């Protein structure tokens, strides 16, 4: 909202920047006099234009479907019966069915299958007895679940936003007041931002007001300066964000190799912790697995590792001595937020390694470490995974007061990745041999086990080819039954203690007709294709992921899919 009257265009532009977070459908509502004009579409924004008129106030949303299919009716914004209240929403209203029943009894008509649509009708009901701000406050206070809302009311000059659990950030710029679920959406208009905390409501008007819920007491707030540059969130010379972010990895690693003080401080906390747990989701969980190996091998430090979504069911033994180390690129993954909230109630300490300043997980942590990898916009995480491995390696060595050694290893890894990126045509050629395969298996042992899992994740999530990563030793306990003639198997064989055993596993696959792609420091007659990864100690582990990322990327291009916005996925999963 503010001085410019092309609010609709500005919102559409902002949605394009945020579309990587969810892209099933999108919609915009603007205030025109005492009415709302709304436009909603299914599918990605792409080069869409809007036909909405001029306005100074508006709201928009790009959706990742939770309740209700991908239809125009289910797209946000959602309206009340009089089409005067427009609401956009991230999260899940867990008690929406009972609220909807009550509202229908009062005569409210619903047109969508979503949980979201109850909120504008709740506000409409409350407006019969109180003002706009208190109607939003009282409507929010009856909801269950983790949600963030932005509300426009056609007869008000204010925009109201309210949240618990799902992120919201306010930007105060020269062209007006802005609000978004991610600072990336605002960076074009302002760097001065304020991150709402849970159970806070902000009234954006002549003079913005911050209120504490449920009561509504006024709170002071101060702005933070976000220093991301706009080019970091644009594609530049690259065709996709995924390949851009793969190429940014050496720079990210070199930066981390120089951040000894911050990392060393967290290393001390971890070294002295008892009952230490790594948690993360998806790729972040695979990084956690690598972290547990680094900590054990380098610092003889035992750390438990769990997928964040499972940690909910394992928290009974947490104590006020426990330390949970949460890994999350977005800092918003609800599967991580929820167990952390529960752990805090037990007095456990939280350390987080995230990539977004001011994110929910960042703010709820006792110890905070930023990956400083720059915005990662491709849904498939690449540079953030490598950044996590790099930080975890530095942390492991810091526990032995050998952080300088970690820096040396990381600098070698960055050089090796630069070398690999000079040979991407070789990897592109090898990928062609996979273009018609139905399944791809990846095996690794020890530190490479995490890479096997992560490589499989990359391949499956962007090319939709079924890929599975296994611990090499596990293959013969069942999965080897899946190997038949020409079944591709990518073998991760660095020059470490796992080399002999993983090569035996490669031989077992070969003996059953498998086609072997070997990532190793030396070639072998077992390999049908060989990708050299120079021997740079633990640095080889980090460099190994790059050919797997590139295979995933090139396979996706061969299949003519979009590597940045794969189907069914979103960059940040803020719903359970
Ligand atoms: C990674 O390529 C996937 N997009 C996904 O597994 C992702 O890592 C996971 O959703 C966790 O996200 P976070 O790191 O932002 O918490």
mmCIF file with all atom_site columns, N, CA and C and ligand atoms in Angstrom, residues 280-285 327-333 336 361 378-382 388 454 457-458 461 569-573, ligand 1:
data_model
loop_
_atom_site.group_PDB
_atom_site.id
_atom_site.type_symbol
_atom_site.label_atom_id
_atom_site.label_alt_id
_atom_site.label_comp_id
_atom_site.label_asym_id
_atom_site.label_entity_id
_atom_site.label_seq_id
_atom_site.pdbx_PDB_ins_code
_atom_site.Cartn_x
_atom_site.Cartn_y
_atom_site.Cartn_z
_atom_site.occupancy
_atom_site.B_iso_or_equiv
_atom_site.pdbx_formal_charge
_atom_site.auth_seq_id
_atom_site.auth_comp_id
_atom_site.auth_asym_id
_atom_site.auth_atom_id
_atom_site.pdbx_PDB_model_num
ATOM   1   N N  . UNK A 1 280 ? 16.405 -31.994 10.663 1.00 0.00 ? 280 UNK A N  1
ATOM   2   C CA . UNK A 1 280 ? 16.217 -31.261 9.400  1.00 0.00 ? 280 UNK A CA 1
ATOM   3   C C  . UNK A 1 280 ? 15.216 -32.027 8.560  1.00 0.00 ? 280 UNK A C  1
ATOM   4   N N  . UNK A 1 281 ? 14.767 -31.411 7.479  1.00 0.00 ? 281 UNK A N  1
ATOM   5   C CA . UNK A 1 281 ? 13.803 -32.064 6.583  1.00 0.00 ? 281 UNK A CA 1
ATOM   6   C C  . UNK A 1 281 ? 14.437 -32.211 5.209  1.00 0.00 ? 281 UNK A C  1
ATOM   7   N N  . UNK A 1 282 ? 14.139 -33.307 4.542  1.00 0.00 ? 282 UNK A N  1
ATOM   8   C CA . UNK A 1 282 ? 14.621 -33.488 3.165  1.00 0.00 ? 282 UNK A CA 1
ATOM   9   C C  . UNK A 1 282 ? 16.122 -33.343 3.073  1.00 0.00 ? 282 UNK A C  1
ATOM   10  N N  . UNK A 1 283 ? 16.538 -32.480 2.172  1.00 0.00 ? 283 UNK A N  1
ATOM   11  C CA . UNK A 1 283 ? 17.969 -32.266 1.940  1.00 0.00 ? 283 UNK A CA 1
ATOM   12  C C  . UNK A 1 283 ? 18.681 -31.832 3.213  1.00 0.00 ? 283 UNK A C  1
ATOM   13  N N  . UNK A 1 284 ? 17.998 -31.034 4.018  1.00 0.00 ? 284 UNK A N  1
ATOM   14  C CA . UNK A 1 284 ? 18.622 -30.567 5.275  1.00 0.00 ? 284 UNK A CA 1
ATOM   15  C C  . UNK A 1 284 ? 18.875 -31.755 6.201  1.00 0.00 ? 284 UNK A C  1
ATOM   16  N N  . UNK A 1 285 ? 17.994 -32.746 6.172  1.00 0.00 ? 285 UNK A N  1
ATOM   17  C CA . UNK A 1 285 ? 18.192 -33.957 6.978  1.00 0.00 ? 285 UNK A CA 1
ATOM   18  C C  . UNK A 1 285 ? 19.402 -34.727 6.464  1.00 0.00 ? 285 UNK A C  1
ATOM   19  N N  . UNK A 1 327 ? 18.770 -27.726 11.131 1.00 0.00 ? 327 UNK A N  1
ATOM   20  C CA . UNK A 1 327 ? 19.285 -27.288 9.829  1.00 0.00 ? 327 UNK A CA 1
ATOM   21  C C  . UNK A 1 327 ? 18.092 -26.950 8.941  1.00 0.00 ? 327 UNK A C  1
ATOM   22  N N  . UNK A 1 328 ? 18.100 -25.761 8.362  1.00 0.00 ? 328 UNK A N  1
ATOM   23  C CA . UNK A 1 328 ? 16.986 -25.382 7.479  1.00 0.00 ? 328 UNK A CA 1
ATOM   24  C C  . UNK A 1 328 ? 17.385 -24.207 6.608  1.00 0.00 ? 328 UNK A C  1
ATOM   25  N N  . UNK A 1 329 ? 17.354 -24.356 5.314  1.00 0.00 ? 329 UNK A N  1
ATOM   26  C CA . UNK A 1 329 ? 17.687 -23.265 4.391  1.00 0.00 ? 329 UNK A CA 1
ATOM   27  C C  . UNK A 1 329 ? 16.721 -22.104 4.586  1.00 0.00 ? 329 UNK A C  1
ATOM   28  N N  . UNK A 1 330 ? 15.426 -22.395 4.545  1.00 0.00 ? 330 UNK A N  1
ATOM   29  C CA . UNK A 1 330 ? 14.416 -21.318 4.608  1.00 0.00 ? 330 UNK A CA 1
ATOM   30  C C  . UNK A 1 330 ? 14.233 -20.790 6.027  1.00 0.00 ? 330 UNK A C  1
ATOM   31  N N  . UNK A 1 331 ? 14.502 -21.685 7.005  1.00 0.00 ? 331 UNK A N  1
ATOM   32  C CA . UNK A 1 331 ? 14.216 -21.296 8.390  1.00 0.00 ? 331 UNK A CA 1
ATOM   33  C C  . UNK A 1 331 ? 12.729 -21.256 8.693  1.00 0.00 ? 331 UNK A C  1
ATOM   34  N N  . UNK A 1 332 ? 11.917 -21.852 7.793  1.00 0.00 ? 332 UNK A N  1
ATOM   35  C CA . UNK A 1 332 ? 10.449 -21.780 7.982  1.00 0.00 ? 332 UNK A CA 1
ATOM   36  C C  . UNK A 1 332 ? 9.781  -23.141 7.950  1.00 0.00 ? 332 UNK A C  1
ATOM   37  N N  . UNK A 1 333 ? 10.520 -24.200 7.707  1.00 0.00 ? 333 UNK A N  1
ATOM   38  C CA . UNK A 1 333 ? 9.926  -25.539 7.549  1.00 0.00 ? 333 UNK A CA 1
ATOM   39  C C  . UNK A 1 333 ? 9.173  -25.937 8.801  1.00 0.00 ? 333 UNK A C  1
ATOM   40  N N  . UNK A 1 336 ? 10.178 -28.588 11.155 1.00 0.00 ? 336 UNK A N  1
ATOM   41  C CA . UNK A 1 336 ? 11.293 -28.278 12.056 1.00 0.00 ? 336 UNK A CA 1
ATOM   42  C C  . UNK A 1 336 ? 10.809 -27.342 13.164 1.00 0.00 ? 336 UNK A C  1
ATOM   43  N N  . UNK A 1 361 ? 12.812 -20.015 12.438 1.00 0.00 ? 361 UNK A N  1
ATOM   44  C CA . UNK A 1 361 ? 13.753 -20.881 13.166 1.00 0.00 ? 361 UNK A CA 1
ATOM   45  C C  . UNK A 1 361 ? 14.935 -20.062 13.660 1.00 0.00 ? 361 UNK A C  1
ATOM   46  N N  . UNK A 1 378 ? 15.908 -21.825 -6.464 1.00 0.00 ? 378 UNK A N  1
ATOM   47  C CA . UNK A 1 378 ? 15.463 -23.094 -7.075 1.00 0.00 ? 378 UNK A CA 1
ATOM   48  C C  . UNK A 1 378 ? 14.883 -23.966 -5.967 1.00 0.00 ? 378 UNK A C  1
ATOM   49  N N  . UNK A 1 379 ? 13.779 -24.641 -6.263 1.00 0.00 ? 379 UNK A N  1
ATOM   50  C CA . UNK A 1 379 ? 13.189 -25.524 -5.243 1.00 0.00 ? 379 UNK A CA 1
ATOM   51  C C  . UNK A 1 379 ? 14.212 -26.571 -4.826 1.00 0.00 ? 379 UNK A C  1
ATOM   52  N N  . UNK A 1 380 ? 14.983 -27.071 -5.774 1.00 0.00 ? 380 UNK A N  1
ATOM   53  C CA . UNK A 1 380 ? 15.998 -28.083 -5.458 1.00 0.00 ? 380 UNK A CA 1
ATOM   54  C C  . UNK A 1 380 ? 17.185 -27.393 -4.799 1.00 0.00 ? 380 UNK A C  1
ATOM   55  N N  . UNK A 1 381 ? 17.425 -27.742 -3.557 1.00 0.00 ? 381 UNK A N  1
ATOM   56  C CA . UNK A 1 381 ? 18.510 -27.095 -2.811 1.00 0.00 ? 381 UNK A CA 1
ATOM   57  C C  . UNK A 1 381 ? 19.861 -27.626 -3.269 1.00 0.00 ? 381 UNK A C  1
ATOM   58  N N  . UNK A 1 382 ? 20.772 -26.723 -3.599 1.00 0.00 ? 382 UNK A N  1
ATOM   59  C CA . UNK A 1 382 ? 22.121 -27.135 -4.030 1.00 0.00 ? 382 UNK A CA 1
ATOM   60  C C  . UNK A 1 382 ? 23.152 -26.394 -3.181 1.00 0.00 ? 382 UNK A C  1
ATOM   61  N N  . UNK A 1 388 ? 25.779 -26.111 4.073  1.00 0.00 ? 388 UNK A N  1
ATOM   62  C CA . UNK A 1 388 ? 25.594 -26.821 5.352  1.00 0.00 ? 388 UNK A CA 1
ATOM   63  C C  . UNK A 1 388 ? 26.761 -27.791 5.578  1.00 0.00 ? 388 UNK A C  1
ATOM   64  N N  . UNK A 1 454 ? 21.258 -37.623 -0.917 1.00 0.00 ? 454 UNK A N  1
ATOM   65  C CA . UNK A 1 454 ? 21.015 -36.276 -1.461 1.00 0.00 ? 454 UNK A CA 1
ATOM   66  C C  . UNK A 1 454 ? 21.024 -36.302 -2.981 1.00 0.00 ? 454 UNK A C  1
ATOM   67  N N  . UNK A 1 457 ? 17.798 -37.519 -4.066 1.00 0.00 ? 457 UNK A N  1
ATOM   68  C CA . UNK A 1 457 ? 16.770 -36.474 -3.872 1.00 0.00 ? 457 UNK A CA 1
ATOM   69  C C  . UNK A 1 457 ? 16.790 -35.495 -5.050 1.00 0.00 ? 457 UNK A C  1
ATOM   70  N N  . UNK A 1 458 ? 17.968 -35.048 -5.434 1.00 0.00 ? 458 UNK A N  1
ATOM   71  C CA . UNK A 1 458 ? 18.065 -34.103 -6.559 1.00 0.00 ? 458 UNK A CA 1
ATOM   72  C C  . UNK A 1 458 ? 17.440 -34.706 -7.817 1.00 0.00 ? 458 UNK A C  1
ATOM   73  N N  . UNK A 1 461 ? 13.504 -35.194 -7.531 1.00 0.00 ? 461 UNK A N  1
ATOM   74  C CA . UNK A 1 461 ? 12.616 -34.042 -7.313 1.00 0.00 ? 461 UNK A CA 1
ATOM   75  C C  . UNK A 1 461 ? 12.571 -33.097 -8.513 1.00 0.00 ? 461 UNK A C  1
ATOM   76  N N  . UNK A 1 569 ? 5.810  -29.459 -5.693 1.00 0.00 ? 569 UNK A N  1
ATOM   77  C CA . UNK A 1 569 ? 6.737  -29.029 -4.643 1.00 0.00 ? 569 UNK A CA 1
ATOM   78  C C  . UNK A 1 569 ? 6.649  -27.533 -4.406 1.00 0.00 ? 569 UNK A C  1
ATOM   79  N N  . UNK A 1 570 ? 7.256  -27.099 -3.322 1.00 0.00 ? 570 UNK A N  1
ATOM   80  C CA . UNK A 1 570 ? 7.398  -25.663 -3.040 1.00 0.00 ? 570 UNK A CA 1
ATOM   81  C C  . UNK A 1 570 ? 8.752  -25.501 -2.361 1.00 0.00 ? 570 UNK A C  1
ATOM   82  N N  . UNK A 1 571 ? 9.283  -24.305 -2.388 1.00 0.00 ? 571 UNK A N  1
ATOM   83  C CA . UNK A 1 571 ? 10.633 -24.099 -1.843 1.00 0.00 ? 571 UNK A CA 1
ATOM   84  C C  . UNK A 1 571 ? 10.631 -24.186 -0.321 1.00 0.00 ? 571 UNK A C  1
ATOM   85  N N  . UNK A 1 572 ? 9.580  -23.679 0.240  1.00 0.00 ? 572 UNK A N  1
ATOM   86  C CA . UNK A 1 572 ? 9.569  -23.681 1.701  1.00 0.00 ? 572 UNK A CA 1
ATOM   87  C C  . UNK A 1 572 ? 8.244  -24.297 2.146  1.00 0.00 ? 572 UNK A C  1
ATOM   88  N N  . UNK A 1 573 ? 8.320  -25.433 2.847  1.00 0.00 ? 573 UNK A N  1
ATOM   89  C CA . UNK A 1 573 ? 7.097  -26.162 3.207  1.00 0.00 ? 573 UNK A CA 1
ATOM   90  C C  . UNK A 1 573 ? 6.657  -25.727 4.605  1.00 0.00 ? 573 UNK A C  1
HETATM 91  C C1 . LIG B 2 .   ? 15.600 -29.983 -1.271 1.00 0.00 ? 1   LIG B C1 1
HETATM 92  O O1 . LIG B 2 .   ? 16.070 -30.018 -2.595 1.00 0.00 ? 1   LIG B O1 1
HETATM 93  C C2 . LIG B 2 .   ? 14.104 -30.050 -1.190 1.00 0.00 ? 1   LIG B C2 1
HETATM 94  N N1 . LIG B 2 .   ? 13.525 -28.957 -1.876 1.00 0.00 ? 1   LIG B N1 1
HETATM 95  C C3 . LIG B 2 .   ? 13.596 -30.215 0.227  1.00 0.00 ? 1   LIG B C3 1
HETATM 96  O O2 . LIG B 2 .   ? 13.976 -31.497 0.653  1.00 0.00 ? 1   LIG B O2 1
HETATM 97  C C4 . LIG B 2 .   ? 14.094 -29.183 1.266  1.00 0.00 ? 1   LIG B C4 1
HETATM 98  O O3 . LIG B 2 .   ? 15.447 -29.402 1.567  1.00 0.00 ? 1   LIG B O3 1
HETATM 99  C C5 . LIG B 2 .   ? 13.287 -29.393 2.547  1.00 0.00 ? 1   LIG B C5 1
HETATM 100 O O4 . LIG B 2 .   ? 11.947 -29.046 2.274  1.00 0.00 ? 1   LIG B O4 1
HETATM 101 C C6 . LIG B 2 .   ? 13.804 -28.570 3.742  1.00 0.00 ? 1   LIG B C6 1
HETATM 102 O O5 . LIG B 2 .   ? 13.763 -27.207 3.435  1.00 0.00 ? 1   LIG B O5 1
HETATM 103 P P1 . LIG B 2 .   ? 14.560 -26.199 4.412  1.00 0.00 ? 1   LIG B P1 1
HETATM 104 O O6 . LIG B 2 .   ? 16.027 -26.502 4.279  1.00 0.00 ? 1   LIG B O6 1
HETATM 105 O O7 . LIG B 2 .   ? 14.193 -24.832 3.922  1.00 0.00 ? 1   LIG B O7 1
HETATM 106 O O8 . LIG B 2 .   ? 14.078 -26.464 5.811  1.00 0.00 ? 1   LIG B O8 1
#
